[in-house]
Amino acid sequence: MSDISEATINRLPLYLRELEQLQRIGTARVQSGQIAKRLGFSDSQVRRDLSVLGSMGQRGVGYDVRSLIGTIRNQLGGDRSWNVVLVGVGNLGKALCGYRGFDQHGLNLVGVFDVDPAKIGTKLGDHVIRPLGELESLVEEQTVELAILAVPASVAPAVAQRLEVVGISGILNFAPVNVKQKLSSLTIVDVDLAIELQRLAHAVLRARSEKSED
Amino acid sequence: MSDISEATINRLPLYLRELEQLQRIGTARVQSGQIAKRLGFSDSQVRRDLSVLGSMGQRGVGYDVRSLIGTIRNQLGGDRSWNVVLVGVGNLGKALCGYRGFDQHGLNLVGVFDVDPAKIGTKLGDHVIRPLGELESLVEEQTVELAILAVPASVAPAVAQRLEVVGISGILNFAPVNVKQKLSSLTIVDVDLAIELQRLAHAVLRARSEKSED
């Protein structure tokens, strides 16, 4: 599992999304070149990534869409389902809660939490917003392993620590701050808008320099 | 520029954030090991990444924080500033607009757009929400190169196409759909919640399997 490079792992969800879209419109087989075009990757990149998974396309026939989806889901841990809690109901939390992609990826949003007394007890979609004090019992009852952290940066490290104490294994962190604790066994994935925009700026510069080299 | 691996490039913004936090609290020099601990990377990983930038720490003295920040910013294209527009003012767009990290990363949010007549003309923070029809003139006047796309998936590909037509070079796409057009020269960075959660699930599984191997 850990033999696959981080860069390849990061591309797997993109392949999965494309393959699922193809499956939805009834496509049974796909060539690496088609996937490459849709994603803006090179053909050899796609073949290399998929061969790492043990999936070899047949010349002229391509890959079986359904089995490739299974392989990638399995690799990503998406063949099992994960219970997820959302902590922090600001604009971002609201947007995340309304996101309709959880179910189809094996992710069950089982609880929504905030500290604001004005929000606690009100409804957000199908969920009643709960106080943080109820986190521990829910995590135990429902075996919650993942949390989405959408609280302000100032409180994010403390909330992350609390999430670890109650037994959460992984945090998707939207606060623009490092919530990784020393000696912690928590797994953190950060989504930071400024960082993503910097990646974009860099990618634009790189695309221009490659173009000027042509 | 294109000699640096994608994985390293993706880590550079994380280094930058840590270094900026260190600088804010008055730290002038830092050891690779300190950076490694804060980010949960290995020491050798940090030294390898920074050496690719041409930055060599001095044994026992470490890296000069200020000059390292300059080097990484330069590499990421962050030594120049970028004008950015936001398209789509739902919960996510509101959250993004309220994000206080733009300025310090050389990103200027110069316009906010939506198609909803009920929203157009109202204020969001310091910005008056404008109709999409005003996009082209703003992009020309202010030399806007980047856009944040926070519209529903159903309209995202069409809006992305329009952004390219008016002269945008790069899009940070939050819609859970592939907006990359065939033959397009647009640079796209996708942020998809389900994809990030899958990365997290995978990272949790990987951490567990590494632990059980110890």
PDB file of C-alpha atoms in Angstrom, chain A residues 31-104:
ATOM      1  CA  GLN A  31      -8.734   3.763 -23.326  1.00  0.00           C
ATOM      2  CA  SER A  32      -5.972   5.374 -21.275  1.00  0.00           C
ATOM      3  CA  GLY A  33      -5.813   8.119 -23.908  1.00  0.00           C
ATOM      4  CA  GLN A  34      -9.451   9.075 -23.290  1.00  0.00           C
ATOM      5  CA  ILE A  35      -8.858   9.379 -19.551  1.00  0.00           C
ATOM      6  CA  ALA A  36      -5.686  11.348 -20.216  1.00  0.00           C
ATOM      7  CA  LYS A  37      -7.515  13.847 -22.432  1.00  0.00           C
ATOM      8  CA  ARG A  38     -10.303  14.377 -19.922  1.00  0.00           C
ATOM      9  CA  LEU A  39      -7.849  15.094 -17.126  1.00  0.00           C
ATOM     10  CA  GLY A  40      -5.161  16.914 -19.071  1.00  0.00           C
ATOM     11  CA  PHE A  41      -2.556  14.253 -18.206  1.00  0.00           C
ATOM     12  CA  SER A  42      -0.263  12.496 -20.681  1.00  0.00           C
ATOM     13  CA  ASP A  43      -1.259   9.059 -21.924  1.00  0.00           C
ATOM     14  CA  SER A  44       1.902   7.499 -20.470  1.00  0.00           C
ATOM     15  CA  GLN A  45       1.198   9.100 -17.096  1.00  0.00           C
ATOM     16  CA  VAL A  46      -2.239   7.450 -16.976  1.00  0.00           C
ATOM     17  CA  ARG A  47      -0.893   4.050 -18.024  1.00  0.00           C
ATOM     18  CA  ARG A  48       1.887   4.286 -15.447  1.00  0.00           C
ATOM     19  CA  ASP A  49      -0.485   5.262 -12.636  1.00  0.00           C
ATOM     20  CA  LEU A  50      -2.976   2.504 -13.433  1.00  0.00           C
ATOM     21  CA  SER A  51      -0.291  -0.163 -13.846  1.00  0.00           C
ATOM     22  CA  VAL A  52       0.895   0.602 -10.297  1.00  0.00           C
ATOM     23  CA  LEU A  53      -2.559  -0.581  -9.205  1.00  0.00           C
ATOM     24  CA  GLY A  54      -2.057  -3.799 -11.154  1.00  0.00           C
ATOM     25  CA  SER A  55      -4.557  -2.724 -13.816  1.00  0.00           C
ATOM     26  CA  MET A  56      -3.308  -3.274 -17.319  1.00  0.00           C
ATOM     27  CA  GLY A  57      -5.351  -2.058 -20.234  1.00  0.00           C
ATOM     28  CA  GLN A  58      -5.625  -4.371 -23.244  1.00  0.00           C
ATOM     29  CA  ARG A  59      -4.303  -2.930 -26.484  1.00  0.00           C
ATOM     30  CA  GLY A  60      -7.193  -1.694 -28.590  1.00  0.00           C
ATOM     31  CA  VAL A  61      -9.731  -2.671 -25.948  1.00  0.00           C
ATOM     32  CA  GLY A  62      -8.732  -0.510 -22.998  1.00  0.00           C
ATOM     33  CA  TYR A  63      -9.735  -0.828 -19.374  1.00  0.00           C
ATOM     34  CA  ASP A  64     -12.920  -2.281 -17.932  1.00  0.00           C
ATOM     35  CA  VAL A  65     -14.516   0.792 -16.301  1.00  0.00           C
ATOM     36  CA  ARG A  66     -16.359  -1.111 -13.591  1.00  0.00           C
ATOM     37  CA  SER A  67     -13.411  -3.177 -12.415  1.00  0.00           C
ATOM     38  CA  LEU A  68     -11.072  -0.177 -12.508  1.00  0.00           C
ATOM     39  CA  ILE A  69     -13.491   1.756 -10.293  1.00  0.00           C
ATOM     40  CA  GLY A  70     -13.454  -1.153  -7.831  1.00  0.00           C
ATOM     41  CA  THR A  71      -9.658  -1.297  -7.807  1.00  0.00           C
ATOM     42  CA  ILE A  72      -9.234   2.432  -7.167  1.00  0.00           C
ATOM     43  CA  ARG A  73     -11.943   2.532  -4.487  1.00  0.00           C
ATOM     44  CA  ASN A  74     -10.293  -0.393  -2.779  1.00  0.00           C
ATOM     45  CA  GLN A  75      -6.907   1.354  -2.904  1.00  0.00           C
ATOM     46  CA  LEU A  76      -8.370   4.564  -1.484  1.00  0.00           C
ATOM     47  CA  GLY A  77     -10.150   2.791   1.337  1.00  0.00           C
ATOM     48  CA  GLY A  78     -13.434   3.712  -0.311  1.00  0.00           C
ATOM     49  CA  ASP A  79     -14.687   0.131  -0.525  1.00  0.00           C
ATOM     50  CA  ARG A  80     -15.645   0.512   3.108  1.00  0.00           C
ATOM     51  CA  SER A  81     -17.713   3.312   4.582  1.00  0.00           C
ATOM     52  CA  TRP A  82     -16.564   5.972   7.034  1.00  0.00           C
ATOM     53  CA  ASN A  83     -18.576   7.879   9.598  1.00  0.00           C
ATOM     54  CA  VAL A  84     -17.723  11.579   9.587  1.00  0.00           C
ATOM     55  CA  VAL A  85     -18.551  14.506  11.871  1.00  0.00           C
ATOM     56  CA  LEU A  86     -18.475  18.184  10.930  1.00  0.00           C
ATOM     57  CA  VAL A  87     -17.270  20.648  13.567  1.00  0.00           C
ATOM     58  CA  GLY A  88     -17.959  24.351  12.992  1.00  0.00           C
ATOM     59  CA  VAL A  89     -21.084  25.734  11.344  1.00  0.00           C
ATOM     60  CA  GLY A  90     -20.019  29.019   9.767  1.00  0.00           C
ATOM     61  CA  ASN A  91     -20.479  29.722   6.051  1.00  0.00           C
ATOM     62  CA  LEU A  92     -17.903  27.085   5.218  1.00  0.00           C
ATOM     63  CA  GLY A  93     -19.491  24.478   7.491  1.00  0.00           C
ATOM     64  CA  LYS A  94     -22.875  25.188   5.905  1.00  0.00           C
ATOM     65  CA  ALA A  95     -21.411  24.770   2.436  1.00  0.00           C
ATOM     66  CA  LEU A  96     -19.710  21.515   3.416  1.00  0.00           C
ATOM     67  CA  CYS A  97     -22.878  20.163   5.032  1.00  0.00           C
ATOM     68  CA  GLY A  98     -24.847  20.836   1.851  1.00  0.00           C
ATOM     69  CA  TYR A  99     -22.311  18.985  -0.224  1.00  0.00           C
ATOM     70  CA  ARG A 100     -23.949  16.106  -2.108  1.00  0.00           C
ATOM     71  CA  GLY A 101     -21.047  13.828  -2.738  1.00  0.00           C
ATOM     72  CA  PHE A 102     -20.657  12.163   0.636  1.00  0.00           C
ATOM     73  CA  ASP A 103     -22.835   9.112   0.146  1.00  0.00           C
ATOM     74  CA  GLN A 104     -21.551   8.054  -3.225  1.00  0.00           C
TER      75      GLN A 104
END
